[in-house]
mmCIF file with all atom_site columns, C-alpha atoms in Angstrom:
data_model
loop_
_atom_site.group_PDB
_atom_site.id
_atom_site.type_symbol
_atom_site.label_atom_id
_atom_site.label_alt_id
_atom_site.label_comp_id
_atom_site.label_asym_id
_atom_site.label_entity_id
_atom_site.label_seq_id
_atom_site.pdbx_PDB_ins_code
_atom_site.Cartn_x
_atom_site.Cartn_y
_atom_site.Cartn_z
_atom_site.occupancy
_atom_site.B_iso_or_equiv
_atom_site.pdbx_formal_charge
_atom_site.auth_seq_id
_atom_site.auth_comp_id
_atom_site.auth_asym_id
_atom_site.auth_atom_id
_atom_site.pdbx_PDB_model_num
ATOM 1   C CA . MET Y 1 1   ? 4.827   5.224   27.623  1.00 0.00 ? 1102 MET Y CA 1
ATOM 2   C CA . ARG Y 1 2   ? 7.980   7.237   26.762  1.00 0.00 ? 1103 ARG Y CA 1
ATOM 3   C CA . VAL Y 1 3   ? 9.842   7.917   23.107  1.00 0.00 ? 1104 VAL Y CA 1
ATOM 4   C CA . ILE Y 1 4   ? 13.853  7.292   23.607  1.00 0.00 ? 1105 ILE Y CA 1
ATOM 5   C CA . ALA Y 1 5   ? 15.053  10.314  23.361  1.00 0.00 ? 1106 ALA Y CA 1
ATOM 6   C CA . GLU Y 1 6   ? 12.502  11.520  25.718  1.00 0.00 ? 1107 GLU Y CA 1
ATOM 7   C CA . GLU Y 1 7   ? 14.034  9.178   28.304  1.00 0.00 ? 1108 GLU Y CA 1
ATOM 8   C CA . ARG Y 1 8   ? 17.078  10.299  27.229  1.00 0.00 ? 1109 ARG Y CA 1
ATOM 9   C CA . LYS Y 1 9   ? 16.454  14.045  27.779  1.00 0.00 ? 1110 LYS Y CA 1
ATOM 10  C CA . GLN Y 1 10  ? 15.209  13.369  31.120  1.00 0.00 ? 1111 GLN Y CA 1
ATOM 11  C CA . LYS Y 1 11  ? 17.887  10.431  32.363  1.00 0.00 ? 1112 LYS Y CA 1
ATOM 12  C CA . THR Y 1 12  ? 15.619  8.207   33.109  1.00 0.00 ? 1113 THR Y CA 1
ATOM 13  C CA . ASP Y 1 13  ? 17.254  5.991   30.876  1.00 0.00 ? 1114 ASP Y CA 1
ATOM 14  C CA . GLN Y 1 14  ? 19.579  4.628   33.421  1.00 0.00 ? 1115 GLN Y CA 1
ATOM 15  C CA . LEU Y 1 15  ? 16.585  3.250   35.196  1.00 0.00 ? 1116 LEU Y CA 1
ATOM 16  C CA . LEU Y 1 16  ? 15.981  1.218   31.940  1.00 0.00 ? 1117 LEU Y CA 1
ATOM 17  C CA . TYR Y 1 17  ? 20.022  0.233   32.305  1.00 0.00 ? 1118 TYR Y CA 1
ATOM 18  C CA . SER Y 1 18  ? 19.389  -0.866  36.163  1.00 0.00 ? 1119 SER Y CA 1
ATOM 19  C CA . LEU Y 1 19  ? 15.964  -3.059  35.010  1.00 0.00 ? 1120 LEU Y CA 1
ATOM 20  C CA . PRO Y 1 20  ? 16.701  -7.055  35.134  1.00 0.00 ? 1121 PRO Y CA 1
ATOM 21  C CA . ILE Y 1 21  ? 16.294  -6.968  31.049  1.00 0.00 ? 1122 ILE Y CA 1
ATOM 22  C CA . THR Y 1 22  ? 17.655  -6.599  28.429  1.00 0.00 ? 1123 THR Y CA 1
ATOM 23  C CA . THR Y 1 23  ? 18.381  -3.704  25.709  1.00 0.00 ? 1124 THR Y CA 1
ATOM 24  C CA . THR Y 1 24  ? 16.201  -5.423  23.362  1.00 0.00 ? 1125 THR Y CA 1
ATOM 25  C CA . GLN Y 1 25  ? 13.558  -6.146  25.258  1.00 0.00 ? 1126 GLN Y CA 1
ATOM 26  C CA . VAL Y 1 26  ? 13.457  -2.191  25.666  1.00 0.00 ? 1127 VAL Y CA 1
ATOM 27  C CA . ILE Y 1 27  ? 13.420  -1.402  22.395  1.00 0.00 ? 1128 ILE Y CA 1
ATOM 28  C CA . VAL Y 1 28  ? 10.726  -4.060  21.161  1.00 0.00 ? 1129 VAL Y CA 1
ATOM 29  C CA . GLY Y 1 29  ? 8.974   -3.004  25.061  1.00 0.00 ? 1130 GLY Y CA 1
ATOM 30  C CA . LYS Y 1 30  ? 8.471   0.304   23.746  1.00 0.00 ? 1131 LYS Y CA 1
ATOM 31  C CA . TYR Y 1 31  ? 7.499   -0.382  19.564  1.00 0.00 ? 1132 TYR Y CA 1
ATOM 32  C CA . LEU Y 1 32  ? 5.070   -2.570  20.932  1.00 0.00 ? 1133 LEU Y CA 1
ATOM 33  C CA . ALA Y 1 33  ? 3.465   0.356   23.111  1.00 0.00 ? 1134 ALA Y CA 1
ATOM 34  C CA . LEU Y 1 34  ? 3.533   2.767   20.057  1.00 0.00 ? 1135 LEU Y CA 1
ATOM 35  C CA . LEU Y 1 35  ? 1.703   -0.349  17.866  1.00 0.00 ? 1136 LEU Y CA 1
ATOM 36  C CA . VAL Y 1 36  ? -1.115  -0.185  20.443  1.00 0.00 ? 1137 VAL Y CA 1
ATOM 37  C CA . VAL Y 1 37  ? -1.410  3.515   20.220  1.00 0.00 ? 1138 VAL Y CA 1
ATOM 38  C CA . TYR Y 1 38  ? -1.420  3.615   16.361  1.00 0.00 ? 1139 TYR Y CA 1
ATOM 39  C CA . MET Y 1 39  ? -3.899  0.658   15.633  1.00 0.00 ? 1140 MET Y CA 1
ATOM 40  C CA . ILE Y 1 40  ? -6.475  2.984   18.121  1.00 0.00 ? 1141 ILE Y CA 1
ATOM 41  C CA . PRO Y 1 41  ? -7.684  4.428   14.969  1.00 0.00 ? 1142 PRO Y CA 1
ATOM 42  C CA . LEU Y 1 42  ? -7.578  1.933   12.842  1.00 0.00 ? 1143 LEU Y CA 1
ATOM 43  C CA . CYS Y 1 43  ? -9.358  -0.248  14.701  1.00 0.00 ? 1144 CYS Y CA 1
ATOM 44  C CA . ILE Y 1 44  ? -12.465 2.479   14.731  1.00 0.00 ? 1145 ILE Y CA 1
ATOM 45  C CA . VAL Y 1 45  ? -12.246 2.432   11.115  1.00 0.00 ? 1146 VAL Y CA 1
ATOM 46  C CA . ALA Y 1 46  ? -12.258 -0.679  10.550  1.00 0.00 ? 1147 ALA Y CA 1
ATOM 47  C CA . VAL Y 1 47  ? -15.975 -0.299  11.710  1.00 0.00 ? 1148 VAL Y CA 1
ATOM 48  C CA . TYR Y 1 48  ? -17.041 1.663   8.811   1.00 0.00 ? 1149 TYR Y CA 1
ATOM 49  C CA . PRO Y 1 49  ? -16.659 -0.821  5.588   1.00 0.00 ? 1150 PRO Y CA 1
ATOM 50  C CA . LEU Y 1 50  ? -19.651 -2.583  7.834   1.00 0.00 ? 1151 LEU Y CA 1
ATOM 51  C CA . ILE Y 1 51  ? -21.418 0.492   7.988   1.00 0.00 ? 1152 ILE Y CA 1
ATOM 52  C CA . PHE Y 1 52  ? -21.168 1.617   4.207   1.00 0.00 ? 1153 PHE Y CA 1
ATOM 53  C CA . SER Y 1 53  ? -21.844 -2.441  3.365   1.00 0.00 ? 1154 SER Y CA 1
ATOM 54  C CA . GLN Y 1 54  ? -24.855 -2.779  4.430   1.00 0.00 ? 1155 GLN Y CA 1
ATOM 55  C CA . PHE Y 1 55  ? -25.911 0.951   2.094   1.00 0.00 ? 1156 PHE Y CA 1
ATOM 56  C CA . GLY Y 1 56  ? -24.546 0.166   -0.777  1.00 0.00 ? 1157 GLY Y CA 1
ATOM 57  C CA . ASP Y 1 57  ? -21.569 -3.007  -2.327  1.00 0.00 ? 1158 ASP Y CA 1
ATOM 58  C CA . VAL Y 1 58  ? -18.281 -2.704  0.029   1.00 0.00 ? 1159 VAL Y CA 1
ATOM 59  C CA . TYR Y 1 59  ? -15.285 -4.875  -1.359  1.00 0.00 ? 1160 TYR Y CA 1
ATOM 60  C CA . LEU Y 1 60  ? -14.378 -6.116  1.466   1.00 0.00 ? 1161 LEU Y CA 1
ATOM 61  C CA . LEU Y 1 61  ? -11.638 -7.719  1.166   1.00 0.00 ? 1162 LEU Y CA 1
ATOM 62  C CA . THR Y 1 62  ? -10.197 -5.302  -1.026  1.00 0.00 ? 1163 THR Y CA 1
ATOM 63  C CA . SER Y 1 63  ? -10.894 -2.371  2.190   1.00 0.00 ? 1164 SER Y CA 1
ATOM 64  C CA . TYR Y 1 64  ? -8.920  -4.831  4.203   1.00 0.00 ? 1165 TYR Y CA 1
ATOM 65  C CA . GLY Y 1 65  ? -6.549  -5.680  2.795   1.00 0.00 ? 1166 GLY Y CA 1
ATOM 66  C CA . SER Y 1 66  ? -5.214  -1.794  2.264   1.00 0.00 ? 1167 SER Y CA 1
ATOM 67  C CA . MET Y 1 67  ? -6.083  -1.430  6.497   1.00 0.00 ? 1168 MET Y CA 1
ATOM 68  C CA . LEU Y 1 68  ? -3.708  -4.899  6.531   1.00 0.00 ? 1169 LEU Y CA 1
ATOM 69  C CA . ALA Y 1 69  ? -1.249  -2.910  4.523   1.00 0.00 ? 1170 ALA Y CA 1
ATOM 70  C CA . PHE Y 1 70  ? -1.461  1.126   5.616   1.00 0.00 ? 1171 PHE Y CA 1
ATOM 71  C CA . PHE Y 1 71  ? -0.523  -0.773  9.426   1.00 0.00 ? 1172 PHE Y CA 1
ATOM 72  C CA . ILE Y 1 72  ? 2.401   -2.314  7.934   1.00 0.00 ? 1173 ILE Y CA 1
ATOM 73  C CA . MET Y 1 73  ? 3.433   0.511   6.285   1.00 0.00 ? 1174 MET Y CA 1
ATOM 74  C CA . GLY Y 1 74  ? 2.898   2.491   9.573   1.00 0.00 ? 1175 GLY Y CA 1
ATOM 75  C CA . ALA Y 1 75  ? 4.668   -0.164  11.439  1.00 0.00 ? 1176 ALA Y CA 1
ATOM 76  C CA . ALA Y 1 76  ? 7.922   0.077   9.373   1.00 0.00 ? 1177 ALA Y CA 1
ATOM 77  C CA . LEU Y 1 77  ? 6.861   4.242   9.665   1.00 0.00 ? 1178 LEU Y CA 1
ATOM 78  C CA . ILE Y 1 78  ? 6.821   3.232   13.228  1.00 0.00 ? 1179 ILE Y CA 1
ATOM 79  C CA . ALA Y 1 79  ? 10.166  1.358   12.889  1.00 0.00 ? 1180 ALA Y CA 1
ATOM 80  C CA . LEU Y 1 80  ? 12.235  4.648   11.485  1.00 0.00 ? 1181 LEU Y CA 1
ATOM 81  C CA . GLY Y 1 81  ? 11.185  6.658   14.650  1.00 0.00 ? 1182 GLY Y CA 1
ATOM 82  C CA . VAL Y 1 82  ? 12.209  4.914   17.065  1.00 0.00 ? 1183 VAL Y CA 1
ATOM 83  C CA . PHE Y 1 83  ? 15.721  4.714   15.264  1.00 0.00 ? 1184 PHE Y CA 1
ATOM 84  C CA . ILE Y 1 84  ? 15.581  8.552   15.251  1.00 0.00 ? 1185 ILE Y CA 1
ATOM 85  C CA . SER Y 1 85  ? 14.984  9.125   18.615  1.00 0.00 ? 1186 SER Y CA 1
ATOM 86  C CA . SER Y 1 86  ? 17.156  7.063   19.904  1.00 0.00 ? 1187 SER Y CA 1
ATOM 87  C CA . LEU Y 1 87  ? 19.991  9.047   18.078  1.00 0.00 ? 1188 LEU Y CA 1
ATOM 88  C CA . THR Y 1 88  ? 19.292  12.032  19.859  1.00 0.00 ? 1189 THR Y CA 1
ATOM 89  C CA . ASP Y 1 89  ? 18.128  13.795  23.289  1.00 0.00 ? 1190 ASP Y CA 1
ATOM 90  C CA . ASN Y 1 90  ? 16.138  15.636  22.062  1.00 0.00 ? 1191 ASN Y CA 1
ATOM 91  C CA . GLN Y 1 91  ? 12.330  15.416  21.322  1.00 0.00 ? 1192 GLN Y CA 1
ATOM 92  C CA . GLY Y 1 92  ? 11.237  17.743  19.172  1.00 0.00 ? 1193 GLY Y CA 1
ATOM 93  C CA . PHE Y 1 93  ? 14.547  17.788  16.949  1.00 0.00 ? 1194 PHE Y CA 1
ATOM 94  C CA . ALA Y 1 94  ? 13.805  13.161  16.814  1.00 0.00 ? 1195 ALA Y CA 1
ATOM 95  C CA . ALA Y 1 95  ? 10.818  14.532  15.080  1.00 0.00 ? 1196 ALA Y CA 1
ATOM 96  C CA . GLY Y 1 96  ? 11.931  17.252  12.636  1.00 0.00 ? 1197 GLY Y CA 1
ATOM 97  C CA . ILE Y 1 97  ? 14.521  14.848  11.270  1.00 0.00 ? 1198 ILE Y CA 1
ATOM 98  C CA . GLY Y 1 98  ? 11.720  11.374  11.301  1.00 0.00 ? 1199 GLY Y CA 1
ATOM 99  C CA . ILE Y 1 99  ? 8.845   13.742  9.520   1.00 0.00 ? 1200 ILE Y CA 1
ATOM 100 C CA . ALA Y 1 100 ? 11.803  14.726  7.090   1.00 0.00 ? 1201 ALA Y CA 1
ATOM 101 C CA . VAL Y 1 101 ? 12.496  11.259  6.137   1.00 0.00 ? 1202 VAL Y CA 1
ATOM 102 C CA . ILE Y 1 102 ? 9.005   10.257  5.958   1.00 0.00 ? 1203 ILE Y CA 1
ATOM 103 C CA . LEU Y 1 103 ? 8.323   13.579  3.762   1.00 0.00 ? 1204 LEU Y CA 1
ATOM 104 C CA . LEU Y 1 104 ? 11.410  12.330  1.415   1.00 0.00 ? 1205 LEU Y CA 1
ATOM 105 C CA . ASN Y 1 105 ? 10.472  8.991   1.137   1.00 0.00 ? 1206 ASN Y CA 1
ATOM 106 C CA . TYR Y 1 106 ? 6.957   9.650   0.895   1.00 0.00 ? 1207 TYR Y CA 1
ATOM 107 C CA . TYR Y 1 107 ? 8.269   12.207  -2.210  1.00 0.00 ? 1208 TYR Y CA 1
ATOM 108 C CA . SER Y 1 108 ? 10.862  9.614   -3.513  1.00 0.00 ? 1209 SER Y CA 1
ATOM 109 C CA . VAL Y 1 109 ? 8.547   8.684   -7.248  1.00 0.00 ? 1210 VAL Y CA 1
ATOM 110 C CA . SER Y 1 110 ? 8.114   11.739  -8.095  1.00 0.00 ? 1211 SER Y CA 1
ATOM 111 C CA . LEU Y 1 111 ? 11.402  13.390  -6.951  1.00 0.00 ? 1212 LEU Y CA 1
ATOM 112 C CA . SER Y 1 112 ? 13.193  10.878  -9.113  1.00 0.00 ? 1213 SER Y CA 1
ATOM 113 C CA . GLU Y 1 113 ? 11.674  12.303  -12.175 1.00 0.00 ? 1214 GLU Y CA 1
ATOM 114 C CA . TYR Y 1 114 ? 14.336  14.753  -11.424 1.00 0.00 ? 1215 TYR Y CA 1
ATOM 115 C CA . ILE Y 1 115 ? 17.350  13.286  -10.956 1.00 0.00 ? 1216 ILE Y CA 1
ATOM 116 C CA . SER Y 1 116 ? 19.615  12.141  -13.600 1.00 0.00 ? 1217 SER Y CA 1
ATOM 117 C CA . THR Y 1 117 ? 19.680  8.886   -15.385 1.00 0.00 ? 1218 THR Y CA 1
ATOM 118 C CA . THR Y 1 118 ? 23.315  9.760   -16.560 1.00 0.00 ? 1219 THR Y CA 1
ATOM 119 C CA . ALA Y 1 119 ? 25.982  7.192   -14.443 1.00 0.00 ? 1220 ALA Y CA 1
ATOM 120 C CA . PHE Y 1 120 ? 27.935  9.576   -13.398 1.00 0.00 ? 1221 PHE Y CA 1
ATOM 121 C CA . GLY Y 1 121 ? 25.166  11.397  -11.109 1.00 0.00 ? 1222 GLY Y CA 1
ATOM 122 C CA . SER Y 1 122 ? 24.086  7.912   -10.885 1.00 0.00 ? 1223 SER Y CA 1
ATOM 123 C CA . VAL Y 1 123 ? 27.775  7.271   -8.937  1.00 0.00 ? 1224 VAL Y CA 1
ATOM 124 C CA . ALA Y 1 124 ? 28.351  10.273  -7.611  1.00 0.00 ? 1225 ALA Y CA 1
ATOM 125 C CA . ALA Y 1 125 ? 25.453  10.629  -5.525  1.00 0.00 ? 1226 ALA Y CA 1
ATOM 126 C CA . ILE Y 1 126 ? 25.441  6.295   -4.426  1.00 0.00 ? 1227 ILE Y CA 1
ATOM 127 C CA . CYS Y 1 127 ? 28.738  7.886   -2.615  1.00 0.00 ? 1228 CYS Y CA 1
ATOM 128 C CA . VAL Y 1 128 ? 27.514  10.368  -1.159  1.00 0.00 ? 1229 VAL Y CA 1
ATOM 129 C CA . ILE Y 1 129 ? 24.955  7.831   0.348   1.00 0.00 ? 1230 ILE Y CA 1
ATOM 130 C CA . ILE Y 1 130 ? 27.446  5.503   1.167   1.00 0.00 ? 1231 ILE Y CA 1
ATOM 131 C CA . LEU Y 1 131 ? 29.637  8.609   3.458   1.00 0.00 ? 1232 LEU Y CA 1
ATOM 132 C CA . ALA Y 1 132 ? 26.240  8.681   5.379   1.00 0.00 ? 1233 ALA Y CA 1
ATOM 133 C CA . LEU Y 1 133 ? 26.163  5.711   5.980   1.00 0.00 ? 1234 LEU Y CA 1
ATOM 134 C CA . GLY Y 1 134 ? 29.804  5.428   7.017   1.00 0.00 ? 1235 GLY Y CA 1
ATOM 135 C CA . ALA Y 1 135 ? 28.631  8.553   9.675   1.00 0.00 ? 1236 ALA Y CA 1
ATOM 136 C CA . VAL Y 1 136 ? 25.573  6.260   10.518  1.00 0.00 ? 1237 VAL Y CA 1
ATOM 137 C CA . ILE Y 1 137 ? 28.608  3.415   11.037  1.00 0.00 ? 1238 ILE Y CA 1
ATOM 138 C CA . LYS Y 1 138 ? 30.806  5.615   13.520  1.00 0.00 ? 1239 LYS Y CA 1
ATOM 139 C CA . HIS Y 1 139 ? 27.954  7.491   15.115  1.00 0.00 ? 1240 HIS Y CA 1
ATOM 140 C CA . LEU Y 1 140 ? 26.487  3.340   16.737  1.00 0.00 ? 1241 LEU Y CA 1
ATOM 141 C CA . THR Y 1 141 ? 30.033  1.770   17.208  1.00 0.00 ? 1242 THR Y CA 1
ATOM 142 C CA . LYS Y 1 142 ? 32.790  4.707   17.549  1.00 0.00 ? 1243 LYS Y CA 1
ATOM 143 C CA . ASN Y 1 143 ? 34.930  2.651   15.355  1.00 0.00 ? 1244 ASN Y CA 1
ATOM 144 C CA . GLU Y 1 144 ? 36.325  4.396   13.077  1.00 0.00 ? 1245 GLU Y CA 1
ATOM 145 C CA . ASN Y 1 145 ? 38.417  2.252   11.225  1.00 0.00 ? 1246 ASN Y CA 1
ATOM 146 C CA . LEU Y 1 146 ? 35.309  -0.309  10.486  1.00 0.00 ? 1247 LEU Y CA 1
ATOM 147 C CA . ALA Y 1 147 ? 33.073  3.367   9.078   1.00 0.00 ? 1248 ALA Y CA 1
ATOM 148 C CA . TYR Y 1 148 ? 36.154  3.756   7.251   1.00 0.00 ? 1249 TYR Y CA 1
ATOM 149 C CA . GLY Y 1 149 ? 36.993  0.124   5.650   1.00 0.00 ? 1250 GLY Y CA 1
ATOM 150 C CA . VAL Y 1 150 ? 33.167  -0.262  5.000   1.00 0.00 ? 1251 VAL Y CA 1
ATOM 151 C CA . CYS Y 1 151 ? 33.426  3.308   3.208   1.00 0.00 ? 1252 CYS Y CA 1
ATOM 152 C CA . PHE Y 1 152 ? 36.012  2.090   1.431   1.00 0.00 ? 1253 PHE Y CA 1
ATOM 153 C CA . VAL Y 1 153 ? 35.333  -1.473  0.948   1.00 0.00 ? 1254 VAL Y CA 1
ATOM 154 C CA . LEU Y 1 154 ? 32.182  0.304   -1.562  1.00 0.00 ? 1255 LEU Y CA 1
ATOM 155 C CA . ILE Y 1 155 ? 33.377  2.555   -2.865  1.00 0.00 ? 1256 ILE Y CA 1
ATOM 156 C CA . ALA Y 1 156 ? 36.007  0.637   -4.345  1.00 0.00 ? 1257 ALA Y CA 1
ATOM 157 C CA . SER Y 1 157 ? 33.764  -1.937  -5.321  1.00 0.00 ? 1258 SER Y CA 1
ATOM 158 C CA . ILE Y 1 158 ? 32.192  0.724   -6.978  1.00 0.00 ? 1259 ILE Y CA 1
ATOM 159 C CA . ALA Y 1 159 ? 34.914  2.808   -8.681  1.00 0.00 ? 1260 ALA Y CA 1
ATOM 160 C CA . ILE Y 1 160 ? 36.109  -0.921  -9.919  1.00 0.00 ? 1261 ILE Y CA 1
ATOM 161 C CA . THR Y 1 161 ? 31.904  -1.695  -11.171 1.00 0.00 ? 1262 THR Y CA 1
ATOM 162 C CA . CYS Y 1 162 ? 32.002  1.734   -13.782 1.00 0.00 ? 1263 CYS Y CA 1
ATOM 163 C CA . PHE Y 1 163 ? 35.728  0.473   -14.489 1.00 0.00 ? 1264 PHE Y CA 1
ATOM 164 C CA . MET Y 1 164 ? 34.526  -2.137  -16.342 1.00 0.00 ? 1265 MET Y CA 1
ATOM 165 C CA . ASP Y 1 165 ? 30.369  -1.222  -17.086 1.00 0.00 ? 1266 ASP Y CA 1
ATOM 166 C CA . SER Y 1 166 ? 29.473  1.539   -15.952 1.00 0.00 ? 1267 SER Y CA 1
ATOM 167 C CA . THR Y 1 167 ? 26.103  1.607   -18.346 1.00 0.00 ? 1268 THR Y CA 1
ATOM 168 C CA . LYS Y 1 168 ? 24.829  -0.495  -15.125 1.00 0.00 ? 1269 LYS Y CA 1
ATOM 169 C CA . PHE Y 1 169 ? 24.965  3.149   -13.367 1.00 0.00 ? 1270 PHE Y CA 1
ATOM 170 C CA . GLU Y 1 170 ? 22.463  4.266   -16.083 1.00 0.00 ? 1271 GLU Y CA 1
ATOM 171 C CA . GLY Y 1 171 ? 18.914  5.049   -14.206 1.00 0.00 ? 1272 GLY Y CA 1
ATOM 172 C CA . LEU Y 1 172 ? 20.147  3.304   -11.084 1.00 0.00 ? 1273 LEU Y CA 1
ATOM 173 C CA . LEU Y 1 173 ? 19.587  5.890   -8.121  1.00 0.00 ? 1274 LEU Y CA 1
ATOM 174 C CA . PRO Y 1 174 ? 15.827  6.662   -9.928  1.00 0.00 ? 1275 PRO Y CA 1
ATOM 175 C CA . GLY Y 1 175 ? 15.508  3.254   -9.505  1.00 0.00 ? 1276 GLY Y CA 1
ATOM 176 C CA . ILE Y 1 176 ? 16.936  2.774   -6.349  1.00 0.00 ? 1277 ILE Y CA 1
ATOM 177 C CA . MET Y 1 177 ? 14.557  5.500   -4.904  1.00 0.00 ? 1278 MET Y CA 1
ATOM 178 C CA . THR Y 1 178 ? 11.044  4.387   -6.511  1.00 0.00 ? 1279 THR Y CA 1
ATOM 179 C CA . SER Y 1 179 ? 12.014  1.404   -5.328  1.00 0.00 ? 1280 SER Y CA 1
ATOM 180 C CA . LEU Y 1 180 ? 13.360  1.692   -1.457  1.00 0.00 ? 1281 LEU Y CA 1
ATOM 181 C CA . SER Y 1 181 ? 9.032   4.242   -1.390  1.00 0.00 ? 1282 SER Y CA 1
ATOM 182 C CA . LEU Y 1 182 ? 7.463   2.822   1.030   1.00 0.00 ? 1283 LEU Y CA 1
ATOM 183 C CA . PHE Y 1 183 ? 4.313   4.600   0.520   1.00 0.00 ? 1284 PHE Y CA 1
ATOM 184 C CA . ASP Y 1 184 ? 4.332   3.538   -3.821  1.00 0.00 ? 1285 ASP Y CA 1
ATOM 185 C CA . ARG Y 1 185 ? 4.363   0.115   -2.500  1.00 0.00 ? 1286 ARG Y CA 1
ATOM 186 C CA . PHE Y 1 186 ? 0.887   1.301   -0.587  1.00 0.00 ? 1287 PHE Y CA 1
ATOM 187 C CA . SER Y 1 187 ? -0.552  1.970   -3.241  1.00 0.00 ? 1288 SER Y CA 1
ATOM 188 C CA . GLY Y 1 188 ? -0.907  -1.544  -5.269  1.00 0.00 ? 1289 GLY Y CA 1
ATOM 189 C CA . PHE Y 1 189 ? -2.906  -2.317  -2.522  1.00 0.00 ? 1290 PHE Y CA 1
ATOM 190 C CA . VAL Y 1 190 ? -5.607  0.419   -2.634  1.00 0.00 ? 1291 VAL Y CA 1
ATOM 191 C CA . ASN Y 1 191 ? -5.771  -1.604  -6.394  1.00 0.00 ? 1292 ASN Y CA 1
ATOM 192 C CA . GLY Y 1 192 ? -7.298  -4.428  -4.685  1.00 0.00 ? 1293 GLY Y CA 1
ATOM 193 C CA . VAL Y 1 193 ? -4.065  -6.757  -5.502  1.00 0.00 ? 1294 VAL Y CA 1
ATOM 194 C CA . PHE Y 1 194 ? -2.406  -8.228  -2.117  1.00 0.00 ? 1295 PHE Y CA 1
ATOM 195 C CA . ASP Y 1 195 ? 1.136   -7.884  -2.687  1.00 0.00 ? 1296 ASP Y CA 1
ATOM 196 C CA . MET Y 1 196 ? 3.558   -10.316 -1.094  1.00 0.00 ? 1297 MET Y CA 1
ATOM 197 C CA . THR Y 1 197 ? 6.462   -8.616  -1.201  1.00 0.00 ? 1298 THR Y CA 1
ATOM 198 C CA . SER Y 1 198 ? 6.087   -5.849  -0.074  1.00 0.00 ? 1299 SER Y CA 1
ATOM 199 C CA . ILE Y 1 199 ? 4.557   -6.755  2.914   1.00 0.00 ? 1300 ILE Y CA 1
ATOM 200 C CA . VAL Y 1 200 ? 8.052   -8.541  3.383   1.00 0.00 ? 1301 VAL Y CA 1
ATOM 201 C CA . TYR Y 1 201 ? 9.464   -5.500  2.304   1.00 0.00 ? 1302 TYR Y CA 1
ATOM 202 C CA . TYR Y 1 202 ? 7.650   -3.190  5.403   1.00 0.00 ? 1303 TYR Y CA 1
ATOM 203 C CA . ALA Y 1 203 ? 8.474   -6.777  7.631   1.00 0.00 ? 1304 ALA Y CA 1
ATOM 204 C CA . SER Y 1 204 ? 13.004  -6.304  6.196   1.00 0.00 ? 1305 SER Y CA 1
ATOM 205 C CA . VAL Y 1 205 ? 12.117  -2.646  7.493   1.00 0.00 ? 1306 VAL Y CA 1
ATOM 206 C CA . ILE Y 1 206 ? 10.520  -3.041  10.919  1.00 0.00 ? 1307 ILE Y CA 1
ATOM 207 C CA . VAL Y 1 207 ? 13.488  -5.989  11.878  1.00 0.00 ? 1308 VAL Y CA 1
ATOM 208 C CA . PHE Y 1 208 ? 15.970  -3.075  10.256  1.00 0.00 ? 1309 PHE Y CA 1
ATOM 209 C CA . PHE Y 1 209 ? 15.055  -0.224  11.899  1.00 0.00 ? 1310 PHE Y CA 1
ATOM 210 C CA . LEU Y 1 210 ? 14.318  -2.040  15.448  1.00 0.00 ? 1311 LEU Y CA 1
ATOM 211 C CA . PHE Y 1 211 ? 17.916  -3.750  15.187  1.00 0.00 ? 1312 PHE Y CA 1
ATOM 212 C CA . LEU Y 1 212 ? 19.808  -0.791  14.782  1.00 0.00 ? 1313 LEU Y CA 1
ATOM 213 C CA . SER Y 1 213 ? 17.862  0.991   17.918  1.00 0.00 ? 1314 SER Y CA 1
ATOM 214 C CA . ILE Y 1 214 ? 19.044  -1.832  19.378  1.00 0.00 ? 1315 ILE Y CA 1
ATOM 215 C CA . GLN Y 1 215 ? 22.117  -1.014  18.411  1.00 0.00 ? 1316 GLN Y CA 1
ATOM 216 C CA . SER Y 1 216 ? 22.212  2.431   19.321  1.00 0.00 ? 1317 SER Y CA 1
ATOM 217 C CA . LEU Y 1 217 ? 21.029  1.989   22.148  1.00 0.00 ? 1318 LEU Y CA 1
ATOM 218 C CA . GLU Y 1 218 ? 23.679  -0.192  24.083  1.00 0.00 ? 1319 GLU Y CA 1
ATOM 219 C CA . LYS Y 1 219 ? 26.170  2.310   22.501  1.00 0.00 ? 1320 LYS Y CA 1
ATOM 220 C CA . ARG Y 1 220 ? 24.759  4.583   24.647  1.00 0.00 ? 1321 ARG Y CA 1
ATOM 221 C CA . ARG Y 1 221 ? 24.127  1.966   27.305  1.00 0.00 ? 1322 ARG Y CA 1
ATOM 222 C CA . TYR Y 1 222 ? 27.935  0.598   27.580  1.00 0.00 ? 1323 TYR Y CA 1
ATOM 223 C CA . ASN Y 1 223 ? 29.387  4.564   27.252  1.00 0.00 ? 1324 ASN Y CA 1
#
């Protein structure tokens, strides 16, 4: 089983394009294969609560609920890694970027405490994020007009909103960083709270990045 970056480096991705399967099936197949590898150690760990329960009190619902949440969180991170892998033919570079993004997400809650809560700081940071989004759209679609159009609409919307009521942006960026943290949502499960909104969030992240991976592979396939 090869990740997409390795397929592109070895030029074996051309074989994938010649197979009678869709790009969606290729991405989903690779993603499921990664999930199986990820599940192997988790299946071993799942035996531990049963063993420990023989020697003391173990809250099995909390233990297995946390394991389920850990699996879904890991599945979301794997989907992110698949997308990053689809953007480059350098497996080492993809791994490095993936680790950096995961660490940034892990420390996002702590970093949010040092981010400016002023409206100007939030607007400036959001504009930078929009420009980065435009670069990703341009890379995936090779359509400059679409990328510029999306950036223009989003920045114009922010400018209009800021002009009407700039107080809406106060503390917005730290709040977004906290809300997007995959790891911060996991802490609730460890404390015995099974939060369905977090599960839905993880599932949304999985679907979103798999969709982007499919679009990235489709672009290369038809180029």
